[in-house]
Amino acid sequence: MDLTGREIVLGVTGGIAAYKSAEVVSRLRHLGANVHVIMTKNATEFVSPLTFQTLSANQVVTDTFQAPEYWNVEHVALAKLAEVFVIAPATANIIAKMASGIADDMLSTTVLATKAPVLIAPAMNTGMWTAEATRENVQKLKTRGVHFVGPDSGILACGDEGAGRMSEPEAIVEAIRDILDVRRDLEGLKILVTAGATKERLDPVRYMTNDSSGKMGFAIAEAARNRGAEVTAVYGSVTAPVPEGIRRIQIESAQELYDTMMHETPDQDIIIQAAAVCDYRFEKTSTSKIKKAEGESLTLTLKENPDVAKAVGAIKKKGQTLVGFAAETDNVRKNAAEKLKKKNLDMIVANDVTLPGAGFNVDTNIAALITKDGTEEQPLQTKRELAEKILDKIIELRK
Ligand code: CTP
């Protein structure tokens, strides 16, 4: 199930090979991918949208009944969602349109808008494939980084023999996997990631928490999942979407996180603690709403929460790798290095949360990966990129 949760958009254009794309969809689904199909009007003459809808278990997008205003909303959504955008079969026509940036239907509009890698599986008559115009268009697209798979040679539907047959579904799926760079270097490993903020309740309507969104932890969970690990996410309050294809345990308070971790830790190979845990909780909590006493000030006493990472470090088994995060505003390196030791961690990811582009609630981060052997600086990058670097480093440490 190594494409679990990966978002793939498949454009189908009008060619006899459209029926073979149905198999592409079913193979991708089998591998766990989520497939969204866009068909051109001509494609619907060859295969019914219902076939793709049934196989993909998603609504198929066609132009047939929809007005252009509808494209504007839908095409942006799919263009953004795609992790890889495949066009199979791709006619000479769509290739020419893409080369020129023409956007006159749902498919050409969406593919123009996407930033995802694009894979084209051409299917056409040999004469069309070898025509100078097509050659030039293909070259243009290759220069822009568009990937191609095929076409194969053989007897074509029109009776001619030569290049122009769409690649077999298996080869197309292989090409998609190559693009998605499905590294399987975490296969067989159990990884637990903590994410988000804990909430410490005062009464039924009030609590204390922090700004953690869960983005960093979930980026690691997703990257680990894609690299073949068996992932558990233990998360508190989050605003980022919880990744699919992983085991999920939601907690609220630091105490619940502690209880969960004491139970889960022995079973894990790697534990990455990105949760922002409240260091304190209210000493007294109330099961009914605390009423205001007019004119009087209110004093609330805070009591220390368990240090979860430290407790996990104390029961660390041989062969386990423990990673923590450190959100700092001053003396970043020094404080983080102390936490590494105190919590019995193998690595600590230190962030200076005062830097623009780092810390809570943004899609990027700047970090230092600190181990007992030294520090590796990670400059401004997306949390997803940083997640891959953290996993690379963990693999290095486990060698
Ligand atoms: N952590 C934890 N339990 C706590 C506090 C922190 O498990 N009660 C974990 C975090 O998940 C993180 C690491 O410890 O992996 C460091 O968290 P941080 O808040 O930076 O450190 P603290 O130990 O709380 O120190 P301080 O707040 O004084 O900087």
XYZ file of C-alpha atoms and ligand atoms in Angstrom:
428
model
C 0.000 0.000 0.000
C 2.815 2.345 -0.816
C 0.866 5.225 -2.411
C -1.496 5.590 0.541
C -3.029 9.027 0.674
C -1.114 10.330 -2.355
C -3.243 12.645 -4.497
C -3.083 11.928 -8.218
C -4.985 13.788 -10.914
C -5.468 11.869 -14.151
C -6.465 13.685 -17.329
C -8.008 11.475 -19.997
C -8.180 12.764 -23.567
C -9.948 11.349 -26.610
C -8.162 8.281 -27.881
C -8.926 4.603 -28.166
C -6.320 3.973 -25.433
C -8.683 5.676 -22.914
C -9.956 2.249 -21.935
C -6.429 1.327 -20.768
C -6.470 4.317 -18.400
C -9.252 2.627 -16.480
C -6.654 0.052 -15.490
C -4.219 2.801 -14.504
C -6.864 4.098 -12.090
C -7.560 0.705 -10.609
C -3.858 -0.046 -10.118
C -3.308 3.318 -8.423
C -6.301 2.768 -6.156
C -4.956 -0.632 -5.287
C -1.738 0.999 -4.114
C -3.774 3.304 -1.884
C -3.694 6.493 -3.985
C -6.585 8.900 -4.205
C -7.303 9.458 -7.922
C -9.235 12.363 -9.452
C -10.148 12.015 -13.116
C -10.729 14.864 -15.547
C -12.060 13.837 -18.963
C -12.185 15.919 -22.099
C -15.403 15.930 -24.066
C -13.841 13.645 -26.688
C -12.655 11.194 -24.058
C -16.245 10.687 -22.921
C -17.018 9.406 -26.446
C -14.604 6.510 -25.869
C -15.233 5.614 -22.230
C -18.120 6.576 -20.000
C -17.300 8.883 -17.059
C -19.170 6.377 -14.905
C -16.385 3.832 -15.481
C -13.792 6.222 -14.044
C -16.115 7.372 -11.317
C -16.688 3.810 -10.165
C -13.007 2.882 -10.295
C -11.717 6.062 -8.665
C -14.582 6.380 -6.160
C -14.406 10.116 -6.857
C -16.601 12.409 -8.914
C -15.265 12.623 -12.489
C -14.871 16.121 -13.862
C -16.077 16.643 -17.438
C -16.953 19.720 -19.460
C -20.071 18.231 -20.912
C -22.607 19.808 -18.597
C -20.589 22.414 -16.832
C -20.308 26.095 -17.624
C -16.863 27.767 -17.768
C -17.505 29.575 -14.450
C -17.524 26.160 -12.818
C -14.028 25.453 -14.179
C -12.612 28.430 -12.372
C -13.373 26.989 -8.975
C -12.837 23.325 -9.642
C -9.685 23.555 -11.742
C -7.834 25.524 -9.093
C -8.798 22.998 -6.428
C -7.543 20.013 -8.440
C -4.468 21.860 -9.710
C -3.468 22.521 -6.118
C -4.393 19.103 -4.796
C -2.344 17.131 -7.338
C 0.958 15.658 -6.170
C 1.422 14.388 -9.687
C -0.655 15.271 -12.739
C -0.897 12.520 -15.330
C -2.380 12.757 -18.814
C -3.072 9.327 -20.283
C -3.821 8.960 -23.084
C -2.495 12.297 -24.276
C -3.451 13.215 -27.829
C -1.356 15.394 -30.155
C -3.969 18.041 -29.481
C -3.510 18.283 -25.677
C 0.272 18.199 -26.118
C 0.032 21.118 -28.561
C -2.278 23.026 -26.244
C 0.044 22.517 -23.289
C 3.057 23.594 -25.311
C 1.262 26.842 -26.181
C -0.460 27.439 -22.869
C -3.942 27.184 -24.302
C -6.646 26.751 -21.663
C -10.008 26.205 -23.312
C -11.499 23.345 -21.366
C -11.371 21.846 -17.898
C -8.328 19.660 -18.483
C -6.130 22.188 -20.303
C -7.123 24.858 -17.770
C -6.248 22.687 -14.788
C -2.937 21.396 -16.108
C -1.877 24.946 -16.947
C -2.542 25.990 -13.348
C -0.832 23.111 -11.589
C 2.578 23.299 -9.950
C 2.715 19.514 -9.568
C 5.030 17.436 -11.755
C 3.275 16.463 -14.988
C 3.529 13.070 -16.685
C 2.324 12.561 -20.247
C 1.554 9.192 -21.834
C 1.105 10.016 -25.528
C -1.153 7.947 -27.748
C -1.605 8.785 -31.404
C -1.017 7.690 -34.955
C 2.665 7.350 -35.929
C 2.377 10.107 -38.476
C 1.080 12.495 -35.856
C 3.724 11.467 -33.327
C 6.577 11.971 -35.800
C 5.142 15.203 -37.255
C 7.480 18.135 -36.827
C 4.894 20.136 -34.928
C 4.488 17.355 -32.347
C 8.254 16.867 -32.091
C 8.695 20.559 -31.345
C 5.864 20.590 -28.803
C 7.223 17.546 -27.001
C 10.673 19.104 -26.915
C 9.251 22.325 -25.507
C 7.442 20.456 -22.755
C 10.508 18.353 -21.922
C 12.560 21.517 -21.572
C 9.967 22.755 -19.069
C 10.427 19.585 -17.020
C 7.338 17.678 -18.157
C 7.883 13.899 -17.919
C 6.971 11.473 -20.686
C 6.293 7.753 -20.635
C 6.165 6.055 -24.067
C 4.733 5.899 -26.587
C 5.433 2.269 -27.416
C 5.795 0.889 -30.902
C 3.591 -1.730 -32.475
C 0.438 -2.131 -34.481
C -1.786 0.864 -33.848
C -5.559 0.945 -33.737
C -5.583 2.546 -37.189
C -3.679 -0.442 -38.646
C -0.377 1.429 -39.074
C 2.729 0.082 -37.473
C 5.162 2.323 -35.582
C 5.506 4.501 -32.511
C 2.332 5.919 -31.017
C 0.791 3.253 -28.800
C 0.149 4.353 -25.260
C 2.424 2.669 -22.710
C 0.957 -0.204 -20.752
C -0.800 0.727 -17.472
C 1.940 -0.981 -15.477
C 4.626 1.226 -17.062
C 2.543 4.350 -16.457
C 2.101 3.463 -12.773
C 5.847 2.800 -12.503
C 6.572 6.233 -13.994
C 4.183 7.837 -11.484
C 5.957 6.091 -8.612
C 9.323 7.279 -9.894
C 8.087 10.858 -9.953
C 6.634 10.588 -6.480
C 10.070 9.303 -5.457
C 8.688 6.569 -3.361
C 11.655 5.717 -1.234
C 10.949 2.722 0.932
C 13.799 3.217 3.365
C 11.572 3.175 6.455
C 9.762 -0.036 5.574
C 9.306 -2.344 8.572
C 9.821 0.454 11.127
C 7.247 1.732 13.590
C 7.353 5.485 13.975
C 5.356 7.531 16.436
C 5.056 11.276 15.954
C 3.497 13.683 18.448
C 1.990 16.889 17.073
C -0.018 19.948 17.973
C -0.701 21.662 21.263
C -1.959 20.271 24.540
C -4.951 21.967 26.141
C -5.139 22.382 29.868
C -8.695 22.821 31.067
C -9.746 25.267 33.737
C -13.483 24.729 33.535
C -15.899 23.405 30.870
C -15.489 26.502 28.676
C -11.936 27.684 29.377
C -8.490 26.297 28.833
C -4.848 27.211 28.364
C -2.999 26.202 25.195
C -0.424 27.448 22.663
C -0.110 28.297 18.961
C 1.090 24.927 17.660
C -0.780 23.964 14.467
C 0.453 20.385 14.117
C 1.986 21.189 10.711
C 5.553 20.100 11.504
C 4.559 16.860 13.216
C 2.100 15.944 10.481
C 4.656 16.740 7.753
C 6.956 14.179 9.412
C 4.131 11.653 9.780
C 3.271 12.003 6.081
C 6.855 11.753 4.906
C 7.443 8.663 7.097
C 4.263 7.062 5.809
C 5.351 7.651 2.220
C 8.729 6.102 2.954
C 7.088 2.895 4.138
C 6.952 3.285 7.930
C 4.050 2.169 10.064
C 3.110 5.545 11.514
C 1.167 6.517 14.628
C 0.331 10.177 15.217
C -0.507 11.231 18.754
C -1.894 14.727 18.485
C -3.548 17.366 20.576
C -5.191 20.537 19.389
C -4.351 21.108 15.694
C -5.443 23.329 12.826
C -3.588 21.353 10.135
C -5.398 18.395 8.539
C -4.613 15.005 10.107
C -2.839 12.817 7.508
C -4.527 9.715 6.162
C -3.137 6.221 6.021
C -1.731 6.316 9.555
C -2.915 5.300 13.025
C -4.280 8.326 14.894
C -4.620 8.896 18.619
C -6.044 12.199 19.783
C -5.260 13.497 23.238
C -6.138 16.731 25.028
C -3.904 17.428 28.010
C -0.228 16.854 28.789
C -1.315 14.214 31.300
C -3.221 12.317 28.573
C -0.194 12.611 26.303
C 1.948 11.211 29.103
C -0.396 8.264 29.694
C -0.582 7.510 25.959
C 3.175 7.706 25.521
C 3.886 5.463 28.477
C 1.651 2.887 26.844
C 2.878 3.298 23.239
C 6.602 3.848 23.691
C 7.787 0.250 24.218
C 6.331 -0.791 20.859
C 8.035 1.875 18.702
C 11.341 1.980 16.819
C 11.418 5.735 16.379
C 9.658 8.447 18.389
C 9.582 12.044 17.211
C 8.056 14.492 19.676
C 6.961 17.628 17.870
C 4.026 18.339 20.162
C 4.070 21.638 21.996
C 3.282 20.470 25.497
C 2.039 22.941 28.092
C 4.552 22.858 30.911
C 1.871 23.706 33.470
C -1.761 22.937 34.178
C -4.249 24.530 36.555
C -3.875 23.288 40.077
C -7.628 23.467 40.624
C -10.120 22.821 37.845
C -13.849 23.176 38.011
C -16.557 20.991 36.474
C -18.912 23.981 36.306
C -18.237 27.377 34.773
C -16.341 29.654 37.151
C -18.434 32.738 37.859
C -17.080 36.232 37.925
C -16.712 37.809 41.359
C -17.210 41.476 40.539
C -14.509 43.854 41.605
C -12.183 41.091 42.737
C -9.081 39.789 41.039
C -8.737 36.097 40.399
C -5.585 34.158 41.188
C -5.030 30.870 39.432
C -2.223 28.608 40.530
C -0.381 26.505 37.993
C 1.119 23.144 38.725
C 3.888 21.480 36.766
C 2.937 18.947 34.087
C 4.963 15.801 33.574
C 7.840 16.218 31.128
C 6.692 13.634 28.619
C 9.866 13.542 26.532
C 11.956 13.082 29.659
C 9.728 10.233 30.828
C 9.973 8.595 27.388
C 13.762 9.020 27.536
C 13.818 7.308 30.926
C 12.225 4.127 29.540
C 14.168 4.175 26.258
C 15.046 0.698 25.024
C 18.079 -0.384 23.063
C 17.558 0.187 19.346
C 15.021 2.983 19.814
C 15.688 6.414 18.360
C 14.211 9.394 20.196
C 13.907 12.833 18.665
C 12.628 15.976 20.341
C 11.957 19.540 19.277
C 13.041 22.679 21.035
C 11.245 25.941 20.454
C 13.549 28.655 21.696
C 13.746 32.424 21.627
C 17.233 32.888 23.102
C 20.436 30.821 23.349
C 18.908 28.374 20.891
C 21.863 25.974 20.487
C 22.858 25.898 24.139
C 19.341 25.363 25.498
C 18.583 22.718 22.907
C 21.802 20.827 23.605
C 20.881 20.759 27.288
C 17.434 19.338 26.473
C 19.095 16.649 24.328
C 20.973 15.412 27.367
C 18.290 15.926 29.986
C 15.637 14.054 27.982
C 17.953 11.256 26.809
C 17.292 12.120 23.142
C 19.320 11.060 20.085
C 18.528 14.252 18.246
C 16.861 17.549 18.918
C 15.433 19.813 16.240
C 16.003 23.345 17.463
C 13.985 26.266 16.157
C 14.448 29.910 16.848
C 10.774 30.775 16.842
C 11.498 34.488 16.638
C 12.864 34.197 13.069
C 10.446 35.002 10.246
C 9.515 31.757 8.448
C 10.164 29.564 11.494
C 8.063 28.116 14.270
C 4.341 27.939 14.868
C 1.606 28.091 12.291
C 3.687 28.718 9.149
C 4.453 26.306 6.311
C 8.206 26.809 6.536
C 10.846 26.316 9.160
C 14.503 27.027 9.934
C 16.192 24.521 12.193
C 19.366 23.034 13.575
C 19.561 19.257 13.879
C 21.560 18.692 17.026
C 23.018 15.311 17.995
C 25.765 14.420 20.449
C 28.183 14.504 17.488
C 27.400 17.954 16.199
C 24.969 20.350 14.622
C 23.578 20.421 11.102
C 22.032 23.723 10.049
C 18.863 23.553 7.994
C 18.087 26.849 6.237
C 14.594 28.174 5.421
C 12.577 25.439 3.690
C 9.100 23.971 3.756
C 8.151 21.852 6.745
C 7.706 18.983 4.325
C 11.294 19.335 3.067
C 12.588 19.605 6.608
C 10.603 16.474 7.520
C 12.531 14.495 4.872
C 15.865 15.824 6.198
C 14.935 14.844 9.765
C 14.087 11.321 8.577
C 17.346 11.130 6.554
C 19.273 12.074 9.688
C 17.431 9.484 11.789
C 18.340 6.768 9.269
C 21.964 7.927 9.428
C 21.906 7.779 13.254
C 20.488 4.251 13.263
C 23.299 2.862 11.080
N 8.102 18.219 26.056
C 7.417 17.218 26.723
N 6.747 17.474 27.878
C 6.741 18.705 28.397
C 7.427 19.748 27.753
C 8.099 19.472 26.588
O 7.424 16.092 26.235
N 6.072 18.933 29.529
C 8.857 17.886 24.850
C 8.412 18.562 23.573
O 7.521 17.744 22.855
C 9.722 18.737 22.812
C 10.752 18.888 23.898
O 10.162 18.286 25.051
O 10.042 17.607 22.053
C 11.199 20.274 24.197
O 10.099 21.098 24.440
P 10.282 22.612 24.924
O 8.944 23.196 25.216
O 11.173 23.317 23.973
O 11.131 22.373 26.261
P 10.845 22.368 27.781
O 11.472 21.143 28.341
O 9.401 22.591 28.072
O 11.713 23.591 28.282
P 11.367 25.159 28.287
O 9.895 25.313 28.105
O 11.847 25.601 29.631
O 12.195 25.763 27.179
